[in-house]
C-alpha cells in the first residue's frame, strides 16, 4: 500500500509527530499542492491573520519525486497568504524535494511559533530544532552555507536540501519567498517566506539515505515507462532551446507579439527594444553557467554574472539564477533595460529573499504613484540606483519601505489609486499582457492563488501551438469557447503536475501526453489503475478544493477583471486590443464548464468530485 509520511512540527511546544496519509486519500489528492490544499482547508482556522501562530506551512514533496527522472525534484509550499489574506501555493525546483524524501518524510507541516529564532534539521528521520539567533539577519546565501557547515556538510548545496529565508521574510514583507537549494531556487509567490519568518523559523535542512526505489511495486515496469518519457523529452527541440537559453528566451518572443508589459502594464505593447535584457544578448555578453534541478533531463537554469562596472558581483555573490519573470519584473516592468543593473537587482532580491514578480510590481506601482503626485520619492522609470535603494528599504521595512513591503495592491489602496493595481485577489500579474494573450484574460483571473501564469499557461497554445494552435487575438464566440475549454483543461492538468510534483516544461512538447504519461507512471509505480481521464478528474478535484478556501473566507470569490485590462493597448502588434470581451464572455463559458455559479462550485459539482464533506461551506 502506498503511503505519504508527514512530519508535523509544533514550534511552540518543540514537539514532533509523524503522520501517515493512506492510499485512499493519496489517490484523491496525490501529494504536493493537492494534498496540501485539502489539509489546509480542514486545518487552518477561518479568518485568522496569516501571521498568527495557528497558521500552518505545508512543505510537501510528491509521490514520484526523487524516483522519476522527469524534472521531478520540485517542492510545494502552501499556507494562508500574507499578500492575499487567504490561500497560496508556491513551488520550487532544485534538490530540496529529493532530500526531503530521502530524509524519511514526504512532507512537513510547520505550526506554532518558536520562542526565539530556530532552524529545523532532519537526518534519516530524526528531527531536531537548533538555535538560529546567530543566523537571523543574514542573507540567504550565507545562511545556507552556515546551516550546511554546522551540520557536517561542505558548503555545497548539492550535498543536502536546505530552505532558508532572508531579511525580507524575517521582517514580514508580504511578498517574501523561501530560497531552496540548489542554485537559488525560490518558492516565491504569495509571501510564504513571511509566514516562515512569523514563526521565527530561519531555515530547514533535510538529508537521508531512504531507498525510494524500494517503494515501487514494479521497478522494472516503472523504469521502462519513465525511460520512454525521458527519451521523448531529451530529444525534443524545446529541451534544446531551454537548455541553451533558459526561460528568458521568451523576452523577444513575447515582445514581438505585443504582449510584453511595460511600466506596470501602463506602457504600450511594444514600447522599446528589450534586446539588452534578452537571454540571447546576456549569453553573448556575460559569463553564464547552465545547471539543472536534480533528476532533470532539461537543465534550463541560466546563471550569469557581472564581472566589472558599477553593478559588478562580489566574490561571494558569484552568479545569479536568472529567469524570464525575474528579468521582466525588474526590467521592462520598471522601465529598465540595462542588463547589468537588471542582473544585480535579481541577485539582490534573491539574497534578501524577495519574490521578484511582486517586487517588480510594487516598484512599478511606487513609480506610478510618484508620477500621479501621490507619493513623494525621487525615482523614475529605469532609475537603477533608486530601484536598488528601494529594494533594501523594502526588505528591512525601513521608512517608505514599510509601505512598499505591503505589496502593490495595498500600496495602491493606501495612496488612493486602487485602479492602478493590475492583478487578481491582491496578487500582481506576471510577464504577459492579457490584452494580447487573451487566454490569460480567463486564466489569470480564475487562478486560485491570485494573478498567476502557472495555474494555466496560455502561451503553450497561443504561441507554441500545444495541444492546438489558438490565435491569441481572436475574439469570435468559437475562440472564446475554445480558450475557456483549454484554460480549464490546463488548470486541471497543472494541478496534477504540481501535486505529483513535476516541472511544467514537458507540457510545451507535443510528444508528451501528460494525462496518459502520468497515469502510466502512477500505475507502474504503485499498482494503481488510473486512466487519463482519472488524472484530469484528480486535477479538477484539487482546483475546486482550492476555490473553497476563498468561498469559506467570503473574499474575492467572484472573478473580476482589473480596470487597466479594459484599456486598449495604444500601439504595437496588439494595438487596440483589450481583455474585456474575452473575460466578460469567456467567464460565462468557463463557469458552465466548471459547474460553478459566480465563482463558487455548486453542491452537484462537489458531489461529482467526491467533496461532499465541504457542502457546509456553500
Short mmCIF file of N, CA and C in Angstrom, two decimals, residues 265-360:
data_model
loop_
_atom_site.label_atom_id
_atom_site.label_comp_id
_atom_site.label_asym_id
_atom_site.label_seq_id
_atom_site.Cartn_x
_atom_site.Cartn_y
_atom_site.Cartn_z
N UNK A 265 2.15 47.66 -16.72
CA UNK A 265 1.09 47.38 -17.68
C UNK A 265 0.46 48.65 -18.23
N UNK A 266 1.11 49.79 -17.96
CA UNK A 266 0.56 51.04 -18.46
C UNK A 266 1.19 51.48 -19.74
N UNK A 267 2.35 50.88 -20.07
CA UNK A 267 3.03 51.24 -21.30
C UNK A 267 2.41 50.56 -22.50
N UNK A 268 3.00 50.76 -23.65
CA UNK A 268 2.45 50.19 -24.86
C UNK A 268 2.84 48.73 -24.99
N UNK A 269 2.21 48.05 -25.95
CA UNK A 269 2.52 46.64 -26.17
C UNK A 269 3.94 46.44 -26.65
N UNK A 270 4.48 47.40 -27.41
CA UNK A 270 5.86 47.28 -27.90
C UNK A 270 6.49 48.66 -27.84
N UNK A 271 6.97 49.04 -26.67
CA UNK A 271 7.42 50.40 -26.42
C UNK A 271 8.88 50.62 -26.80
N UNK A 272 9.73 49.63 -26.52
CA UNK A 272 11.16 49.84 -26.72
C UNK A 272 11.84 48.52 -27.03
N UNK A 273 13.11 48.62 -27.40
CA UNK A 273 13.92 47.45 -27.68
C UNK A 273 14.34 46.80 -26.36
N UNK A 274 13.95 45.54 -26.16
CA UNK A 274 14.31 44.84 -24.92
C UNK A 274 15.44 43.84 -25.14
N UNK A 275 16.09 43.94 -26.30
CA UNK A 275 17.17 43.00 -26.61
C UNK A 275 18.26 42.95 -25.54
N UNK A 276 18.68 44.08 -24.93
CA UNK A 276 19.74 44.00 -23.93
C UNK A 276 19.42 43.13 -22.71
N UNK A 277 18.13 42.89 -22.44
CA UNK A 277 17.78 42.00 -21.33
C UNK A 277 17.24 40.67 -21.83
N UNK A 278 17.43 40.40 -23.11
CA UNK A 278 17.06 39.09 -23.65
C UNK A 278 18.17 38.10 -23.35
N UNK A 279 17.83 36.81 -23.33
CA UNK A 279 18.85 35.81 -22.98
C UNK A 279 19.91 35.67 -24.06
N UNK A 280 19.50 35.86 -25.31
CA UNK A 280 20.48 35.78 -26.39
C UNK A 280 21.60 36.80 -26.18
N UNK A 281 21.21 38.02 -25.79
CA UNK A 281 22.20 39.08 -25.55
C UNK A 281 23.04 38.76 -24.32
N UNK A 282 22.39 38.36 -23.25
CA UNK A 282 23.11 38.09 -22.00
C UNK A 282 24.09 36.94 -22.16
N UNK A 283 23.69 35.90 -22.85
CA UNK A 283 24.59 34.77 -23.07
C UNK A 283 25.82 35.19 -23.88
N UNK A 284 25.63 36.14 -24.80
CA UNK A 284 26.74 36.59 -25.64
C UNK A 284 27.68 37.55 -24.93
N UNK A 285 27.20 38.23 -23.88
CA UNK A 285 27.98 39.30 -23.27
C UNK A 285 28.44 39.05 -21.84
N UNK A 286 27.88 38.04 -21.18
CA UNK A 286 28.23 37.81 -19.78
C UNK A 286 28.51 36.33 -19.54
N UNK A 287 29.54 36.03 -18.73
CA UNK A 287 29.82 34.62 -18.41
C UNK A 287 28.60 33.98 -17.76
N UNK A 288 28.21 32.82 -18.26
CA UNK A 288 26.99 32.17 -17.79
C UNK A 288 27.22 30.67 -17.59
N UNK A 289 26.82 30.18 -16.43
CA UNK A 289 26.81 28.74 -16.20
C UNK A 289 25.40 28.21 -16.43
N UNK A 290 25.30 26.94 -16.82
CA UNK A 290 23.99 26.30 -17.01
C UNK A 290 23.87 25.12 -16.07
N UNK A 291 22.77 25.05 -15.34
CA UNK A 291 22.54 23.99 -14.37
C UNK A 291 21.14 23.42 -14.55
N UNK A 292 20.85 22.38 -13.79
CA UNK A 292 19.52 21.79 -13.81
C UNK A 292 19.11 21.34 -12.42
N UNK A 293 17.83 21.17 -12.22
CA UNK A 293 17.35 20.60 -10.98
C UNK A 293 17.76 19.12 -10.90
N UNK A 294 17.69 18.56 -9.71
CA UNK A 294 18.01 17.15 -9.56
C UNK A 294 17.07 16.30 -10.43
N UNK A 295 17.64 15.30 -11.08
CA UNK A 295 16.84 14.38 -11.90
C UNK A 295 16.11 15.06 -13.05
N UNK A 296 16.76 16.03 -13.68
CA UNK A 296 16.10 16.75 -14.78
C UNK A 296 16.83 16.54 -16.09
N UNK A 297 16.13 16.12 -17.15
CA UNK A 297 16.76 15.94 -18.46
C UNK A 297 16.88 17.23 -19.27
N UNK A 298 16.36 18.35 -18.73
CA UNK A 298 16.36 19.60 -19.49
C UNK A 298 17.55 20.48 -19.10
N UNK A 299 17.69 20.80 -17.80
CA UNK A 299 18.79 21.65 -17.33
C UNK A 299 18.70 23.05 -17.90
N UNK A 300 17.68 23.80 -17.51
CA UNK A 300 17.40 25.11 -18.13
C UNK A 300 17.96 26.28 -17.34
N UNK A 301 18.52 26.05 -16.16
CA UNK A 301 18.90 27.16 -15.29
C UNK A 301 20.09 27.93 -15.83
N UNK A 302 19.89 29.22 -16.07
CA UNK A 302 20.96 30.10 -16.54
C UNK A 302 21.47 30.94 -15.37
N UNK A 303 22.80 30.93 -15.20
CA UNK A 303 23.43 31.63 -14.06
C UNK A 303 24.50 32.59 -14.58
N UNK A 304 24.12 33.81 -14.99
CA UNK A 304 25.11 34.78 -15.46
C UNK A 304 25.75 35.55 -14.30
N UNK A 305 26.82 36.26 -14.60
CA UNK A 305 27.47 37.11 -13.62
C UNK A 305 27.92 38.40 -14.30
N UNK A 306 28.17 39.41 -13.50
CA UNK A 306 28.70 40.69 -13.98
C UNK A 306 30.05 40.89 -13.32
N UNK A 307 31.12 40.99 -14.12
CA UNK A 307 32.47 40.98 -13.57
C UNK A 307 33.13 42.35 -13.48
N UNK A 308 32.46 43.38 -13.98
CA UNK A 308 33.06 44.71 -13.90
C UNK A 308 31.97 45.76 -13.91
N UNK A 309 32.37 47.00 -13.63
CA UNK A 309 31.42 48.10 -13.67
C UNK A 309 30.71 48.33 -12.35
N UNK A 310 29.81 49.30 -12.32
CA UNK A 310 29.13 49.67 -11.07
C UNK A 310 28.24 48.58 -10.50
N UNK A 311 27.84 47.62 -11.33
CA UNK A 311 26.96 46.54 -10.86
C UNK A 311 27.70 45.21 -10.76
N UNK A 312 29.00 45.29 -10.63
CA UNK A 312 29.84 44.11 -10.52
C UNK A 312 29.42 43.24 -9.34
N UNK A 313 29.36 41.92 -9.57
CA UNK A 313 29.05 40.98 -8.49
C UNK A 313 30.27 40.83 -7.59
N UNK A 314 30.04 40.67 -6.30
CA UNK A 314 31.14 40.47 -5.36
C UNK A 314 31.62 39.02 -5.45
N UNK A 315 32.71 38.74 -4.76
CA UNK A 315 33.27 37.39 -4.75
C UNK A 315 32.27 36.39 -4.20
N UNK A 316 31.53 36.79 -3.16
CA UNK A 316 30.56 35.86 -2.55
C UNK A 316 29.29 35.73 -3.37
N UNK A 317 28.98 36.74 -4.19
CA UNK A 317 27.76 36.68 -4.98
C UNK A 317 27.89 35.74 -6.18
N UNK A 318 29.03 35.76 -6.84
CA UNK A 318 29.35 34.89 -7.98
C UNK A 318 28.32 35.02 -9.09
N UNK A 319 27.30 34.13 -9.12
CA UNK A 319 26.33 34.09 -10.21
C UNK A 319 24.92 34.32 -9.67
N UNK A 320 23.99 34.64 -10.57
CA UNK A 320 22.59 34.80 -10.17
C UNK A 320 21.72 33.86 -11.00
N UNK A 321 20.77 33.22 -10.35
CA UNK A 321 19.81 32.41 -11.09
C UNK A 321 18.82 33.35 -11.77
N UNK A 322 18.86 33.36 -13.08
CA UNK A 322 18.08 34.31 -13.87
C UNK A 322 16.93 33.60 -14.58
N UNK A 323 15.76 34.20 -14.53
CA UNK A 323 14.58 33.67 -15.20
C UNK A 323 13.88 34.79 -15.97
N UNK A 324 13.03 34.40 -16.87
CA UNK A 324 12.26 35.38 -17.66
C UNK A 324 11.43 36.29 -16.76
N UNK A 325 10.69 35.70 -15.82
CA UNK A 325 9.83 36.52 -14.96
C UNK A 325 10.64 37.52 -14.16
N UNK A 326 11.76 37.06 -13.58
CA UNK A 326 12.62 37.96 -12.79
C UNK A 326 13.13 39.11 -13.66
N UNK A 327 13.61 38.74 -14.87
CA UNK A 327 14.21 39.73 -15.76
C UNK A 327 13.18 40.75 -16.20
N UNK A 328 11.96 40.29 -16.48
CA UNK A 328 10.89 41.23 -16.85
C UNK A 328 10.49 42.11 -15.69
N UNK A 329 10.25 41.51 -14.53
CA UNK A 329 9.73 42.25 -13.38
C UNK A 329 10.65 43.38 -12.96
N UNK A 330 11.96 43.10 -13.00
CA UNK A 330 12.95 44.10 -12.60
C UNK A 330 13.62 44.74 -13.82
N UNK A 331 12.95 44.60 -14.97
CA UNK A 331 13.44 45.18 -16.20
C UNK A 331 12.38 46.02 -16.87
N UNK A 332 11.77 45.53 -17.97
CA UNK A 332 10.75 46.32 -18.67
C UNK A 332 9.61 46.82 -17.79
N UNK A 333 9.24 46.06 -16.80
CA UNK A 333 8.11 46.49 -15.95
C UNK A 333 8.44 47.74 -15.13
N UNK A 334 9.72 47.96 -14.87
CA UNK A 334 10.13 49.19 -14.16
C UNK A 334 10.92 50.11 -15.09
N UNK A 335 10.83 49.84 -16.41
CA UNK A 335 11.46 50.72 -17.38
C UNK A 335 12.97 50.58 -17.46
N UNK A 336 13.51 49.42 -17.08
CA UNK A 336 14.96 49.23 -17.01
C UNK A 336 15.40 48.21 -18.05
N UNK A 337 16.29 48.61 -18.94
CA UNK A 337 16.83 47.66 -19.93
C UNK A 337 18.36 47.57 -19.86
N UNK A 338 18.95 48.09 -18.82
CA UNK A 338 20.38 47.91 -18.59
C UNK A 338 20.58 46.50 -18.04
N UNK A 339 21.21 45.59 -18.78
CA UNK A 339 21.30 44.20 -18.33
C UNK A 339 22.07 44.02 -17.04
N UNK A 340 23.11 44.82 -16.82
CA UNK A 340 23.93 44.66 -15.62
C UNK A 340 23.16 45.11 -14.38
N UNK A 341 22.44 46.22 -14.49
CA UNK A 341 21.62 46.67 -13.37
C UNK A 341 20.51 45.67 -13.10
N UNK A 342 19.94 45.13 -14.16
CA UNK A 342 18.87 44.15 -14.03
C UNK A 342 19.35 42.90 -13.30
N UNK A 343 20.50 42.38 -13.70
CA UNK A 343 21.04 41.18 -13.05
C UNK A 343 21.37 41.45 -11.59
N UNK A 344 21.89 42.64 -11.30
CA UNK A 344 22.22 42.98 -9.92
C UNK A 344 20.96 43.04 -9.05
N UNK A 345 19.88 43.60 -9.59
CA UNK A 345 18.63 43.66 -8.85
C UNK A 345 18.08 42.25 -8.58
N UNK A 346 18.20 41.37 -9.57
CA UNK A 346 17.76 39.99 -9.37
C UNK A 346 18.56 39.32 -8.26
N UNK A 347 19.87 39.53 -8.28
CA UNK A 347 20.72 38.94 -7.26
C UNK A 347 20.36 39.48 -5.88
N UNK A 348 20.15 40.76 -5.79
CA UNK A 348 19.80 41.38 -4.51
C UNK A 348 18.48 40.83 -3.99
N UNK A 349 17.51 40.69 -4.87
CA UNK A 349 16.21 40.13 -4.47
C UNK A 349 16.37 38.71 -3.94
N UNK A 350 17.18 37.89 -4.60
CA UNK A 350 17.40 36.52 -4.17
C UNK A 350 18.09 36.46 -2.81
N UNK A 351 19.06 37.31 -2.61
CA UNK A 351 19.81 37.30 -1.34
C UNK A 351 18.96 37.82 -0.18
N UNK A 352 18.12 38.80 -0.44
CA UNK A 352 17.27 39.35 0.62
C UNK A 352 16.01 38.51 0.82
N UNK A 353 15.71 37.63 -0.16
CA UNK A 353 14.58 36.73 -0.01
C UNK A 353 13.25 37.30 -0.43
N UNK A 354 13.22 37.96 -1.60
CA UNK A 354 12.01 38.61 -2.10
C UNK A 354 11.50 37.92 -3.36
N UNK A 355 10.18 37.81 -3.49
CA UNK A 355 9.57 37.35 -4.74
C UNK A 355 9.79 38.43 -5.78
N UNK A 356 10.50 38.11 -6.85
CA UNK A 356 10.87 39.12 -7.83
C UNK A 356 9.66 39.69 -8.58
N UNK A 357 8.65 38.86 -8.84
CA UNK A 357 7.48 39.36 -9.58
C UNK A 357 6.76 40.44 -8.76
N UNK A 358 6.45 40.12 -7.52
CA UNK A 358 5.75 41.10 -6.68
C UNK A 358 6.64 42.29 -6.36
N UNK A 359 7.95 42.06 -6.26
CA UNK A 359 8.87 43.17 -6.04
C UNK A 359 8.81 44.14 -7.21
N UNK A 360 8.90 43.62 -8.44
CA UNK A 360 8.82 44.48 -9.61
C UNK A 360 7.49 45.19 -9.72
#
